[in-house]
Every structure is written in C-alpha cells, then in structure tokens.
Amino acid sequence: MSWDLETDVVVVGAGGCGLMAAVTAATFVDGLEVVLLEKDSRQTPNSAIAGGMLQAAGTRFQKAAGIEDSPERMAEDIFRKNHHRSDPDRTLAICRKSADVVHWFADFLGLPIEFAPETDWLGHSIPRMHAHPMRSGIPLVQALREKALSLPNLTYADNTPGQGLVTDDGGAVVGILAGQPGQTQRIGCRKVVLACGGYGASHQMLQKYIPEMADAPYVGAQTHTGEGIRWGIESGAATEHMHGYQGLGFIVAGHGTRLNPGVVYDGGIMVNANAVRFEREDQGYSEWAAVVLAQPGGTVVCIWDERIHRRVEFTHTMVESTRANAIVRCDTIGEVAQRFSLDEATLTQTVEGYNRAVAEGRDPLGRELLTQPLRPPYYAARIVGALAHTQGGLKIDVYGRVLRPNGEP
C-alpha cells in the first residue's frame, strides 16, 4: 500500500481520552511516533464540559482522609448501580487502574488534584471522587493539551478529521484516511486508537439507537457524530450497549448552565408545575433527565437552602450558573412560588411535608437520603432534562482491543 505519511500510532480525537492516549503512547516508549488527529480544537470536548470528577479507589488522597477503599469495592458499587450490565473483567480492570490515573494527573501533569468529598454521590458506598479545586474538566484538558504540544514525537494535527479506516486483505486495520474533504491523506500506522466519542450530535444515529432521547436537548460535544463507531462497524467490529446514554437532569432552563447534583443529593427537592414533589430525588442524575422531561412543560423547579448551597457553591457548574443569574435566592417559600409562578399554598404544603418526612426519617416517595429540613433562605432554579453523551460503542477487551462478533480482536 502507498502512504502519504507513516507513523507508529494514530489517535483519533483530542478530548480527554485521546489526549491521554496520545501523551501516554508518546512518553511510554522511547522514539514512538504518534499522530493525534482532531476535528476542531475550538469545539469544547466532553471532558472539558464535564465537572472533572475522577472516581478512583485506593488513592493516597483517600488514605490521607482516613478512607480505606479498594478496586473490588468500587467494582461492586458499579455492578449494583448498573445491575451487572457491564462486563465484569473490563469493569474490574478499569477500577484497578483508577488510582493510577488520579496519581498520573497529580504527579506526571503536576495538577493540584485533591479529594472531593463534598457531595454524596449516589451509588458510592464510600467517598471516592477526586478533582481539581475548580471542580471542572477544563484545567485537566488544558494540562493534557499543553503536554501533548510539548512532546517532539507527538504531532498534533488540528482541523484534521479522520475520514475512515484502511484495512488489509485480512481485515486488520493498517492505516487511516484523514484531512478535510478534497485534501484527504493516507496515513499508515501500526495501531489506531479511536477516541472520537459517541454519537450524541448525530440525530440520525440517536433516532436509530436511542429514539426516546432523539429530540431531547443535547449538551455534549458537537463533534460527537459517531464516525468512529461507523468505521468500526464497516470494518467488521462488534458493538455493545448502543442504547446506553448519560442523561443530565440539572440543566438550568433558558441559561444552559448546570447545577451541581449535590443541591438535591444533600437535601434539596424537585417540584413540578403543580408545586408538588413527583419522584424520590435520590436517583442518579442520568435517570433524572427522562423524569424531568416527562413532567408538564418538560421542566421542574429545584429548591435547596443555604446549608446545601455553601457545600457546592464553589464548584465550577455553580459558579457559572451564579454568574449567569440562573439561580435565585429567596427569603421565603412564598417568594419562590412567586418567582416561578407556582401556587404558594401548595408549595408551602410540599416543603412542610418534606421537612416532616426528614424529621420522621420516612418519606412517602421512598427517598432514603434524608439529611436536614429545608430552612430559609432558599435557592431555586428551573431545570430541564438533557442528553449529555451516548455510552455504547465498539466492543473491546480488557486491553482496549476492538473485537469482532466472534470475540476475536
């Protein structure tokens, strides 16, 4: 085969995953040549949109906080939450490497990573979140990008989207087509790493695989249009969990900013247009997306108090929402009702009923995370459910190798 360029490794996609893969490859083996392809670095990747939380078990940061954790316990928490839908070997492999990833960000990239126990994340039997002090993915991606650009054996090709895989007669991937339309180059390589995300920005693929979310607001990366998955399918790869997705039930309506889920997990409530609670609030924020969208008007009002607000107000999502005036502060429940056009008597009854449930330790909606009664002053925001990203893709083994339907790499 003839090539315009030959290299050792090509990584497709310069989000958090692709940047980590490219930097690791370029620094792990001396002399290894790496090419990193990116559609458009001006577009924010999901890893920067996200809150930058790194879930890991057995880190030195946990131990310093007096917390004993293990990869096996982390895996069991995941299996309990996803009803054992994830592959056990791959899940455990990820959990066993999780502490190394956190330490890599801190030690290799020099980021001020710290233990982040301020939110009781659903499904975690023990606190295991780590983050940058900003509680944002932005500084993580910035550090990764700076490291990638500093490596002499790593070529960062921006505005250079992948166009398709090149295979030999036996079906093995031996290269990739890349470049803008009309300027496509053939790049030969030993390995291709597909880190180009899911298909949240592809309405056609959403209609095919996740029709219930096809028309939901999408808040993920606009570059996630599913090419990598389609290339894999065309090359004979198996797929897995194509109907899976991450929803987000905490998008502030009319602003596009987000709330930290801790405003609910730590004791806040959700009410619909009728000023009543309608579901137990201690559900995962992904599940909340569909629940919120099913309410009258597709929006609900989230209400929390000063105690809760102080725990999460410093996080990046809350700072952004505050700057955008997306959160209102009210001295009374009556003021909350007025600001959001809710019936005051009904809302008062709802809050009083919730406070009684907290005091009695028994909630009629089945909520188990009952912390403290809500007290003035109150904070509130109108929120809408959205699609954050899709979770299905090409089936892989514990080494990240793409598998065929017969299970062979």
mmCIF file of C-alpha atoms in Angstrom:
data_model
loop_
_atom_site.group_PDB
_atom_site.id
_atom_site.type_symbol
_atom_site.label_atom_id
_atom_site.label_comp_id
_atom_site.label_asym_id
_atom_site.label_seq_id
_atom_site.Cartn_x
_atom_site.Cartn_y
_atom_site.Cartn_z
ATOM 1 C CA MET A 1 0.000 0.000 0.000
ATOM 2 C CA SER A 2 1.127 3.544 -0.643
ATOM 3 C CA TRP A 3 1.004 6.165 2.096
ATOM 4 C CA ASP A 4 1.339 9.926 2.303
ATOM 5 C CA LEU A 5 2.693 9.511 5.843
ATOM 6 C CA GLU A 6 3.762 6.601 8.016
ATOM 7 C CA THR A 7 3.885 6.616 11.810
ATOM 8 C CA ASP A 8 3.621 4.244 14.758
ATOM 9 C CA VAL A 9 0.329 5.256 16.369
ATOM 10 C CA VAL A 10 -2.584 7.406 15.213
ATOM 11 C CA VAL A 11 -5.050 8.629 17.839
ATOM 12 C CA VAL A 12 -8.359 10.000 16.555
ATOM 13 C CA GLY A 13 -9.908 12.656 18.796
ATOM 14 C CA ALA A 14 -8.183 15.144 21.100
ATOM 15 C CA GLY A 15 -10.591 15.175 24.004
ATOM 16 C CA GLY A 16 -9.563 13.894 27.413
ATOM 17 C CA CYS A 17 -9.393 10.253 26.336
ATOM 18 C CA GLY A 18 -7.493 10.896 23.101
ATOM 19 C CA LEU A 19 -5.059 13.314 24.712
ATOM 20 C CA MET A 20 -4.295 10.834 27.484
ATOM 21 C CA ALA A 21 -3.809 8.024 24.961
ATOM 22 C CA ALA A 22 -1.520 10.110 22.754
ATOM 23 C CA VAL A 23 0.563 11.512 25.615
ATOM 24 C CA THR A 24 0.892 8.094 27.246
ATOM 25 C CA ALA A 25 1.962 6.447 23.983
ATOM 26 C CA ALA A 26 4.469 9.197 23.225
ATOM 27 C CA THR A 27 6.077 9.029 26.673
ATOM 28 C CA PHE A 28 5.821 5.316 27.451
ATOM 29 C CA VAL A 29 8.071 4.058 24.650
ATOM 30 C CA ASP A 30 11.187 5.963 23.620
ATOM 31 C CA GLY A 31 11.117 7.014 19.998
ATOM 32 C CA LEU A 32 7.498 6.062 19.364
ATOM 33 C CA GLU A 33 5.992 8.442 16.816
ATOM 34 C CA VAL A 34 2.394 9.488 17.485
ATOM 35 C CA VAL A 35 -0.058 11.470 15.360
ATOM 36 C CA LEU A 36 -3.102 12.964 17.109
ATOM 37 C CA LEU A 37 -5.984 13.911 14.808
ATOM 38 C CA GLU A 38 -8.592 16.454 15.922
ATOM 39 C CA LYS A 39 -11.626 17.777 14.044
ATOM 40 C CA ASP A 40 -11.617 21.202 15.650
ATOM 41 C CA SER A 41 -9.920 22.189 18.917
ATOM 42 C CA ARG A 42 -12.167 25.247 19.117
ATOM 43 C CA GLN A 43 -15.029 22.900 19.999
ATOM 44 C CA THR A 44 -15.160 22.013 23.692
ATOM 45 C CA PRO A 45 -14.768 18.266 24.330
ATOM 46 C CA ASN A 46 -16.992 16.423 26.781
ATOM 47 C CA SER A 47 -14.088 16.081 29.196
ATOM 48 C CA ALA A 48 -13.946 19.884 29.494
ATOM 49 C CA ILE A 49 -17.726 20.308 29.608
ATOM 50 C CA ALA A 50 -17.875 17.829 32.495
ATOM 51 C CA GLY A 51 -17.253 18.579 36.137
ATOM 52 C CA GLY A 52 -13.820 16.964 36.069
ATOM 53 C CA MET A 53 -14.635 14.389 38.734
ATOM 54 C CA LEU A 54 -12.244 11.423 38.803
ATOM 55 C CA GLN A 55 -13.659 8.343 40.502
ATOM 56 C CA ALA A 56 -10.881 6.169 41.889
ATOM 57 C CA ALA A 57 -10.336 3.587 44.605
ATOM 58 C CA GLY A 58 -7.315 3.223 46.868
ATOM 59 C CA THR A 59 -5.654 6.569 46.180
ATOM 60 C CA ARG A 60 -3.222 8.270 48.515
ATOM 61 C CA PHE A 61 -5.730 11.124 48.754
ATOM 62 C CA GLN A 62 -8.364 8.793 50.188
ATOM 63 C CA LYS A 63 -5.871 7.296 52.611
ATOM 64 C CA ALA A 64 -4.846 10.769 53.801
ATOM 65 C CA ALA A 65 -8.524 11.407 54.567
ATOM 66 C CA GLY A 66 -8.723 8.181 56.562
ATOM 67 C CA ILE A 67 -10.739 6.313 53.931
ATOM 68 C CA GLU A 68 -9.939 2.692 53.099
ATOM 69 C CA ASP A 69 -11.205 1.695 49.661
ATOM 70 C CA SER A 70 -10.423 -0.959 47.070
ATOM 71 C CA PRO A 71 -10.936 -1.569 43.331
ATOM 72 C CA GLU A 72 -13.091 -4.562 44.182
ATOM 73 C CA ARG A 73 -15.427 -2.431 46.297
ATOM 74 C CA MET A 74 -15.599 0.172 43.535
ATOM 75 C CA ALA A 75 -16.486 -2.536 41.009
ATOM 76 C CA GLU A 76 -19.227 -3.895 43.263
ATOM 77 C CA ASP A 77 -20.728 -0.399 43.529
ATOM 78 C CA ILE A 78 -20.740 -0.144 39.733
ATOM 79 C CA PHE A 79 -22.358 -3.563 39.312
ATOM 80 C CA ARG A 80 -25.023 -2.684 41.872
ATOM 81 C CA LYS A 81 -25.835 0.562 40.058
ATOM 82 C CA ASN A 82 -25.872 -0.871 36.523
ATOM 83 C CA HIS A 83 -27.471 -4.198 37.516
ATOM 84 C CA HIS A 84 -24.383 -6.126 36.349
ATOM 85 C CA ARG A 85 -24.772 -4.956 32.759
ATOM 86 C CA SER A 86 -21.090 -4.068 32.354
ATOM 87 C CA ASP A 87 -18.509 -6.736 31.563
ATOM 88 C CA PRO A 88 -17.021 -7.922 34.889
ATOM 89 C CA ASP A 89 -13.438 -8.291 33.671
ATOM 90 C CA ARG A 90 -13.321 -4.898 31.964
ATOM 91 C CA THR A 91 -15.053 -3.182 34.869
ATOM 92 C CA LEU A 92 -12.591 -4.589 37.391
ATOM 93 C CA ALA A 93 -9.636 -3.754 35.128
ATOM 94 C CA ILE A 94 -10.756 -0.116 34.978
ATOM 95 C CA CYS A 95 -11.238 0.013 38.743
ATOM 96 C CA ARG A 96 -7.777 -1.448 39.339
ATOM 97 C CA LYS A 97 -6.200 1.276 37.188
ATOM 98 C CA SER A 98 -8.308 4.122 38.576
ATOM 99 C CA ALA A 99 -5.893 5.194 41.326
ATOM 100 C CA ASP A 100 -3.011 5.225 38.838
ATOM 101 C CA VAL A 101 -4.948 7.668 36.649
ATOM 102 C CA VAL A 102 -5.542 10.081 39.532
ATOM 103 C CA HIS A 103 -1.894 9.888 40.594
ATOM 104 C CA TRP A 104 -0.821 10.405 36.949
ATOM 105 C CA PHE A 105 -2.753 13.671 36.751
ATOM 106 C CA ALA A 106 -1.183 14.809 40.011
ATOM 107 C CA ASP A 107 2.388 13.577 39.552
ATOM 108 C CA PHE A 108 3.045 13.484 35.808
ATOM 109 C CA LEU A 109 0.972 16.512 34.799
ATOM 110 C CA GLY A 110 1.545 18.362 38.070
ATOM 111 C CA LEU A 111 -2.101 19.253 38.650
ATOM 112 C CA PRO A 112 -3.345 20.116 42.169
ATOM 113 C CA ILE A 113 -5.666 17.120 42.356
ATOM 114 C CA GLU A 114 -7.475 16.737 45.681
ATOM 115 C CA PHE A 115 -10.018 14.516 47.374
ATOM 116 C CA ALA A 116 -13.550 15.843 46.710
ATOM 117 C CA PRO A 117 -15.974 14.530 49.348
ATOM 118 C CA GLU A 118 -18.408 17.468 49.353
ATOM 119 C CA THR A 119 -21.164 15.580 47.509
ATOM 120 C CA ASP A 120 -22.618 12.206 48.486
ATOM 121 C CA TRP A 121 -22.668 10.615 45.034
ATOM 122 C CA LEU A 122 -25.415 8.056 44.566
ATOM 123 C CA GLY A 123 -24.159 4.522 44.214
ATOM 124 C CA HIS A 124 -20.880 5.183 46.035
ATOM 125 C CA SER A 125 -20.676 3.132 49.227
ATOM 126 C CA ILE A 126 -17.672 5.242 50.209
ATOM 127 C CA PRO A 127 -16.400 8.662 49.020
ATOM 128 C CA ARG A 128 -14.033 8.220 46.060
ATOM 129 C CA MET A 129 -14.288 11.361 43.943
ATOM 130 C CA HIS A 130 -11.165 13.393 43.150
ATOM 131 C CA ALA A 131 -10.941 16.672 41.271
ATOM 132 C CA HIS A 132 -9.128 19.885 40.508
ATOM 133 C CA PRO A 133 -10.006 22.665 43.014
ATOM 134 C CA MET A 134 -12.193 24.266 40.293
ATOM 135 C CA ARG A 135 -14.293 21.088 40.117
ATOM 136 C CA SER A 136 -14.097 21.370 36.336
ATOM 137 C CA GLY A 137 -12.665 19.332 33.487
ATOM 138 C CA ILE A 138 -11.256 22.465 31.841
ATOM 139 C CA PRO A 139 -7.897 22.539 33.690
ATOM 140 C CA LEU A 140 -7.457 18.800 33.101
ATOM 141 C CA VAL A 141 -7.869 19.166 29.342
ATOM 142 C CA GLN A 142 -5.680 22.274 29.281
ATOM 143 C CA ALA A 143 -2.851 20.433 31.036
ATOM 144 C CA LEU A 144 -3.185 17.451 28.715
ATOM 145 C CA ARG A 145 -3.148 19.669 25.635
ATOM 146 C CA GLU A 146 -0.090 21.587 26.837
ATOM 147 C CA LYS A 147 1.776 18.335 27.488
ATOM 148 C CA ALA A 148 0.818 16.959 24.064
ATOM 149 C CA LEU A 149 2.055 20.093 22.304
ATOM 150 C CA SER A 150 5.364 19.918 24.189
ATOM 151 C CA LEU A 151 6.325 16.419 23.050
ATOM 152 C CA PRO A 152 8.637 16.330 19.996
ATOM 153 C CA ASN A 153 7.486 12.861 18.910
ATOM 154 C CA LEU A 154 3.773 13.763 19.025
ATOM 155 C CA THR A 155 2.238 15.545 16.042
ATOM 156 C CA TYR A 156 -0.985 17.389 16.962
ATOM 157 C CA ALA A 157 -2.955 17.732 13.719
ATOM 158 C CA ASP A 158 -5.809 20.158 14.415
ATOM 159 C CA ASN A 159 -8.636 20.702 11.904
ATOM 160 C CA THR A 160 -7.766 17.265 10.552
ATOM 161 C CA PRO A 161 -10.718 14.908 10.962
ATOM 162 C CA GLY A 162 -10.437 11.211 10.343
ATOM 163 C CA GLN A 163 -12.270 10.065 7.226
ATOM 164 C CA GLY A 164 -12.153 6.279 7.531
ATOM 165 C CA LEU A 165 -10.048 3.248 8.360
ATOM 166 C CA VAL A 166 -7.775 1.406 5.933
ATOM 167 C CA THR A 167 -7.645 -2.385 6.254
ATOM 168 C CA ASP A 168 -5.522 -5.068 4.605
ATOM 169 C CA ASP A 169 -6.803 -8.172 2.836
ATOM 170 C CA GLY A 170 -7.177 -9.942 6.175
ATOM 171 C CA GLY A 171 -9.308 -7.182 7.667
ATOM 172 C CA ALA A 172 -6.636 -5.796 10.000
ATOM 173 C CA VAL A 173 -6.525 -2.013 10.380
ATOM 174 C CA VAL A 174 -3.241 -0.743 8.912
ATOM 175 C CA GLY A 175 -3.951 2.950 8.475
ATOM 176 C CA ILE A 176 -6.422 5.785 8.341
ATOM 177 C CA LEU A 177 -7.710 8.394 5.931
ATOM 178 C CA ALA A 178 -7.533 11.912 7.352
ATOM 179 C CA GLY A 179 -7.963 15.530 6.357
ATOM 180 C CA GLN A 180 -10.556 17.979 5.130
ATOM 181 C CA PRO A 181 -12.725 16.977 2.146
ATOM 182 C CA GLY A 182 -10.661 17.175 -1.010
ATOM 183 C CA GLN A 183 -7.418 17.093 0.983
ATOM 184 C CA THR A 184 -7.513 13.525 2.286
ATOM 185 C CA GLN A 185 -4.212 11.878 3.167
ATOM 186 C CA ARG A 186 -3.432 8.195 3.658
ATOM 187 C CA ILE A 187 -1.595 7.596 6.937
ATOM 188 C CA GLY A 188 -0.086 4.168 7.507
ATOM 189 C CA CYS A 189 0.461 3.062 11.112
ATOM 190 C CA ARG A 190 0.951 0.121 13.421
ATOM 191 C CA LYS A 191 -2.004 0.986 15.651
ATOM 192 C CA VAL A 192 -5.085 3.228 15.533
ATOM 193 C CA VAL A 193 -6.734 4.438 18.734
ATOM 194 C CA LEU A 194 -10.325 5.597 18.260
ATOM 195 C CA ALA A 195 -11.076 8.230 20.908
ATOM 196 C CA CYS A 196 -13.645 10.221 18.955
ATOM 197 C CA GLY A 197 -16.525 9.890 21.381
ATOM 198 C CA GLY A 198 -20.094 8.789 20.827
ATOM 199 C CA TYR A 199 -22.947 9.977 18.635
ATOM 200 C CA GLY A 200 -24.829 12.489 20.768
ATOM 201 C CA ALA A 201 -24.649 15.084 17.981
ATOM 202 C CA SER A 202 -25.937 12.673 15.317
ATOM 203 C CA HIS A 203 -29.718 12.906 15.202
ATOM 204 C CA GLN A 204 -29.829 10.045 12.699
ATOM 205 C CA MET A 205 -27.962 7.658 14.999
ATOM 206 C CA LEU A 206 -29.987 8.798 18.020
ATOM 207 C CA GLN A 207 -33.204 8.002 16.172
ATOM 208 C CA LYS A 208 -31.844 4.538 15.397
ATOM 209 C CA TYR A 209 -30.418 3.590 18.789
ATOM 210 C CA ILE A 210 -31.978 5.889 21.446
ATOM 211 C CA PRO A 211 -35.231 7.220 19.945
ATOM 212 C CA GLU A 212 -36.571 8.316 23.342
ATOM 213 C CA MET A 213 -33.761 10.905 23.586
ATOM 214 C CA ALA A 214 -33.510 11.893 19.919
ATOM 215 C CA ASP A 215 -35.346 15.181 20.454
ATOM 216 C CA ALA A 216 -34.017 15.975 23.935
ATOM 217 C CA PRO A 217 -31.709 18.972 24.369
ATOM 218 C CA TYR A 218 -28.105 17.881 23.807
ATOM 219 C CA VAL A 219 -25.400 19.472 25.949
ATOM 220 C CA GLY A 220 -22.396 17.403 24.909
ATOM 221 C CA ALA A 221 -19.626 17.964 22.385
ATOM 222 C CA GLN A 222 -20.849 18.922 18.929
ATOM 223 C CA THR A 223 -18.006 16.878 17.417
ATOM 224 C CA HIS A 224 -19.512 13.605 18.665
ATOM 225 C CA THR A 225 -21.167 12.455 15.454
ATOM 226 C CA GLY A 226 -20.386 8.735 15.615
ATOM 227 C CA GLU A 227 -17.795 8.346 12.855
ATOM 228 C CA GLY A 228 -15.535 6.062 14.873
ATOM 229 C CA ILE A 229 -18.405 3.698 15.606
ATOM 230 C CA ARG A 230 -19.482 3.631 11.964
ATOM 231 C CA TRP A 231 -15.916 2.984 10.767
ATOM 232 C CA GLY A 232 -15.637 0.091 13.195
ATOM 233 C CA ILE A 233 -18.920 -1.437 12.069
ATOM 234 C CA GLU A 234 -17.855 -1.101 8.425
ATOM 235 C CA SER A 235 -14.588 -2.870 9.283
ATOM 236 C CA GLY A 236 -16.380 -5.806 10.905
ATOM 237 C CA ALA A 237 -16.300 -4.803 14.582
ATOM 238 C CA ALA A 238 -18.900 -5.816 17.144
ATOM 239 C CA THR A 239 -20.831 -3.178 19.072
ATOM 240 C CA GLU A 240 -22.125 -3.133 22.620
ATOM 241 C CA HIS A 241 -24.601 -1.144 24.739
ATOM 242 C CA MET A 242 -25.601 1.040 21.789
ATOM 243 C CA HIS A 243 -28.818 2.015 23.584
ATOM 244 C CA GLY A 244 -26.931 3.344 26.609
ATOM 245 C CA TYR A 245 -26.679 7.044 27.345
ATOM 246 C CA GLN A 246 -25.845 9.534 30.072
ATOM 247 C CA GLY A 247 -28.685 11.916 30.744
ATOM 248 C CA LEU A 248 -28.435 15.101 32.747
ATOM 249 C CA GLY A 249 -31.364 16.368 34.779
ATOM 250 C CA PHE A 250 -29.757 19.551 36.054
ATOM 251 C CA ILE A 251 -29.601 21.935 33.078
ATOM 252 C CA VAL A 252 -30.943 25.385 34.012
ATOM 253 C CA ALA A 253 -33.744 26.223 31.579
ATOM 254 C CA GLY A 254 -33.151 29.323 29.491
ATOM 255 C CA HIS A 255 -29.496 29.556 30.520
ATOM 256 C CA GLY A 256 -27.832 26.295 29.509
ATOM 257 C CA THR A 257 -25.695 26.246 32.652
ATOM 258 C CA ARG A 258 -25.787 23.375 35.132
ATOM 259 C CA LEU A 259 -26.428 22.789 38.796
ATOM 260 C CA ASN A 260 -24.191 20.591 40.901
ATOM 261 C CA PRO A 261 -26.232 17.418 41.645
ATOM 262 C CA GLY A 262 -25.314 17.932 45.280
ATOM 263 C CA VAL A 263 -28.056 20.558 45.580
ATOM 264 C CA VAL A 264 -30.503 17.646 45.502
ATOM 265 C CA TYR A 265 -28.457 14.791 46.936
ATOM 266 C CA ASP A 266 -27.614 16.846 50.022
ATOM 267 C CA GLY A 267 -31.254 17.647 50.784
ATOM 268 C CA GLY A 268 -32.903 19.714 48.055
ATOM 269 C CA ILE A 269 -36.214 18.846 46.410
ATOM 270 C CA MET A 270 -37.799 18.934 42.960
ATOM 271 C CA VAL A 271 -41.329 20.186 42.302
ATOM 272 C CA ASN A 272 -43.273 20.260 39.046
ATOM 273 C CA ALA A 273 -45.618 22.903 37.654
ATOM 274 C CA ASN A 274 -48.235 21.804 40.195
ATOM 275 C CA ALA A 275 -45.820 22.693 43.044
ATOM 276 C CA VAL A 276 -45.631 19.095 44.256
ATOM 277 C CA ARG A 277 -42.843 16.568 44.505
ATOM 278 C CA PHE A 278 -43.343 13.782 41.995
ATOM 279 C CA GLU A 279 -40.400 11.357 42.415
ATOM 280 C CA ARG A 280 -37.844 10.475 45.044
ATOM 281 C CA GLU A 281 -34.937 12.852 44.488
ATOM 282 C CA ASP A 282 -32.164 10.412 45.380
ATOM 283 C CA GLN A 283 -31.857 8.985 41.879
ATOM 284 C CA GLY A 284 -28.887 9.236 39.564
ATOM 285 C CA TYR A 285 -28.706 12.478 37.606
ATOM 286 C CA SER A 286 -28.822 10.459 34.390
ATOM 287 C CA GLU A 287 -32.170 8.920 35.353
ATOM 288 C CA TRP A 288 -33.447 12.400 36.218
ATOM 289 C CA ALA A 289 -33.204 13.541 32.598
ATOM 290 C CA ALA A 290 -36.107 11.405 31.386
ATOM 291 C CA VAL A 291 -38.079 12.021 34.593
ATOM 292 C CA VAL A 292 -37.826 15.804 34.210
ATOM 293 C CA LEU A 293 -38.665 15.716 30.509
ATOM 294 C CA ALA A 294 -41.840 13.745 31.325
ATOM 295 C CA GLN A 295 -43.197 16.468 33.643
ATOM 296 C CA PRO A 296 -45.697 19.131 32.459
ATOM 297 C CA GLY A 297 -43.803 21.521 30.214
ATOM 298 C CA GLY A 298 -40.680 19.353 30.440
ATOM 299 C CA THR A 299 -39.255 21.428 33.312
ATOM 300 C CA VAL A 300 -39.226 21.335 37.115
ATOM 301 C CA VAL A 301 -38.058 23.659 39.885
ATOM 302 C CA CYS A 302 -35.207 22.613 42.141
ATOM 303 C CA ILE A 303 -35.232 24.107 45.659
ATOM 304 C CA TRP A 304 -32.434 23.965 48.239
ATOM 305 C CA ASP A 305 -31.236 26.045 51.178
ATOM 306 C CA GLU A 306 -28.212 27.946 52.497
ATOM 307 C CA ARG A 307 -26.639 24.914 54.170
ATOM 308 C CA ILE A 308 -26.658 22.966 50.919
ATOM 309 C CA HIS A 309 -25.622 25.946 48.833
ATOM 310 C CA ARG A 310 -22.488 26.544 50.883
ATOM 311 C CA ARG A 311 -21.330 22.969 50.296
ATOM 312 C CA VAL A 312 -21.295 23.260 46.499
ATOM 313 C CA GLU A 313 -21.247 26.967 45.606
ATOM 314 C CA PHE A 314 -17.509 26.904 44.807
ATOM 315 C CA THR A 315 -17.835 24.193 42.125
ATOM 316 C CA HIS A 316 -17.432 25.286 38.523
ATOM 317 C CA THR A 317 -21.010 24.473 37.499
ATOM 318 C CA MET A 318 -22.469 26.521 40.354
ATOM 319 C CA VAL A 319 -20.102 29.434 39.744
ATOM 320 C CA GLU A 320 -21.173 29.516 36.091
ATOM 321 C CA SER A 321 -24.871 29.373 36.999
ATOM 322 C CA THR A 322 -24.481 32.132 39.585
ATOM 323 C CA ARG A 323 -22.673 34.390 37.126
ATOM 324 C CA ALA A 324 -25.449 33.803 34.595
ATOM 325 C CA ASN A 325 -28.106 34.767 37.188
ATOM 326 C CA ALA A 326 -29.591 31.323 36.656
ATOM 327 C CA ILE A 327 -30.093 30.772 40.392
ATOM 328 C CA VAL A 328 -32.443 32.883 42.502
ATOM 329 C CA ARG A 329 -32.175 33.450 46.251
ATOM 330 C CA CYS A 330 -35.436 33.832 48.161
ATOM 331 C CA ASP A 331 -36.129 34.653 51.794
ATOM 332 C CA THR A 332 -39.437 32.768 51.906
ATOM 333 C CA ILE A 333 -41.180 29.891 50.167
ATOM 334 C CA GLY A 334 -43.803 32.404 49.092
ATOM 335 C CA GLU A 335 -41.122 34.284 47.187
ATOM 336 C CA VAL A 336 -40.013 31.055 45.496
ATOM 337 C CA ALA A 337 -43.614 30.417 44.452
ATOM 338 C CA GLN A 338 -43.951 33.937 43.059
ATOM 339 C CA ARG A 339 -40.663 33.816 41.123
ATOM 340 C CA PHE A 340 -41.567 30.530 39.422
ATOM 341 C CA SER A 341 -45.346 31.001 39.045
ATOM 342 C CA LEU A 342 -46.193 28.203 41.471
ATOM 343 C CA ASP A 343 -49.185 28.010 43.799
ATOM 344 C CA GLU A 344 -47.930 29.338 47.144
ATOM 345 C CA ALA A 345 -50.226 27.303 49.379
ATOM 346 C CA THR A 346 -49.394 24.067 47.588
ATOM 347 C CA LEU A 347 -45.651 24.746 47.577
ATOM 348 C CA THR A 348 -45.719 25.618 51.281
ATOM 349 C CA GLN A 349 -47.529 22.368 51.989
ATOM 350 C CA THR A 350 -44.997 20.458 49.872
ATOM 351 C CA VAL A 351 -41.976 21.870 51.712
ATOM 352 C CA GLU A 352 -43.588 21.371 55.121
ATOM 353 C CA GLY A 353 -44.438 17.786 54.183
ATOM 354 C CA TYR A 354 -40.876 17.122 53.095
ATOM 355 C CA ASN A 355 -39.499 18.603 56.321
ATOM 356 C CA ARG A 356 -41.797 16.326 58.337
ATOM 357 C CA ALA A 357 -40.539 13.347 56.351
ATOM 358 C CA VAL A 358 -36.955 14.303 57.184
ATOM 359 C CA ALA A 359 -37.800 14.654 60.880
ATOM 360 C CA GLU A 360 -39.594 11.293 60.925
ATOM 361 C CA GLY A 361 -36.998 9.542 58.770
ATOM 362 C CA ARG A 362 -39.642 8.213 56.392
ATOM 363 C CA ASP A 363 -40.510 9.732 53.010
ATOM 364 C CA PRO A 364 -43.803 8.856 51.246
ATOM 365 C CA LEU A 365 -41.983 8.901 47.895
ATOM 366 C CA GLY A 366 -39.350 6.486 49.179
ATOM 367 C CA ARG A 367 -36.410 8.868 49.361
ATOM 368 C CA GLU A 368 -33.663 7.372 51.526
ATOM 369 C CA LEU A 369 -31.178 10.272 51.504
ATOM 370 C CA LEU A 370 -32.888 12.413 54.140
ATOM 371 C CA THR A 371 -30.423 14.916 55.579
ATOM 372 C CA GLN A 372 -31.860 18.031 57.271
ATOM 373 C CA PRO A 373 -35.094 20.038 56.915
ATOM 374 C CA LEU A 374 -35.047 22.905 54.426
ATOM 375 C CA ARG A 375 -34.722 26.294 56.117
ATOM 376 C CA PRO A 376 -34.696 29.876 54.778
ATOM 377 C CA PRO A 377 -33.122 31.450 52.887
ATOM 378 C CA TYR A 378 -33.835 29.282 49.870
ATOM 379 C CA TYR A 379 -32.206 28.919 46.469
ATOM 380 C CA ALA A 380 -34.037 27.766 43.373
ATOM 381 C CA ALA A 381 -33.697 27.237 39.638
ATOM 382 C CA ARG A 382 -35.901 25.931 36.864
ATOM 383 C CA ILE A 383 -34.247 22.935 35.231
ATOM 384 C CA VAL A 384 -34.733 20.747 32.187
ATOM 385 C CA GLY A 385 -33.552 17.245 31.283
ATOM 386 C CA ALA A 386 -30.970 16.760 28.549
ATOM 387 C CA LEU A 387 -28.717 14.253 26.823
ATOM 388 C CA ALA A 388 -25.074 14.540 27.916
ATOM 389 C CA HIS A 389 -23.483 11.768 25.870
ATOM 390 C CA THR A 390 -24.043 8.287 24.480
ATOM 391 C CA GLN A 391 -22.343 5.303 26.091
ATOM 392 C CA GLY A 392 -22.434 2.490 23.548
ATOM 393 C CA GLY A 393 -19.750 1.772 21.011
ATOM 394 C CA LEU A 394 -17.332 -0.785 19.652
ATOM 395 C CA LYS A 395 -16.865 -3.861 21.820
ATOM 396 C CA ILE A 396 -13.391 -4.152 23.352
ATOM 397 C CA ASP A 397 -11.430 -6.498 25.603
ATOM 398 C CA VAL A 398 -9.577 -5.631 28.812
ATOM 399 C CA TYR A 399 -6.666 -4.290 26.727
ATOM 400 C CA GLY A 400 -8.846 -1.927 24.709
ATOM 401 C CA ARG A 401 -8.609 -4.026 21.551
ATOM 402 C CA VAL A 402 -11.692 -3.860 19.334
ATOM 403 C CA LEU A 403 -13.390 -7.239 18.967
ATOM 404 C CA ARG A 404 -15.188 -8.921 16.097
ATOM 405 C CA PRO A 405 -18.604 -10.556 16.635
ATOM 406 C CA ASN A 406 -16.825 -13.897 17.215
ATOM 407 C CA GLY A 407 -14.854 -12.371 20.093
ATOM 408 C CA GLU A 408 -11.524 -12.189 18.278
ATOM 409 C CA PRO A 409 -9.521 -8.911 18.204
#
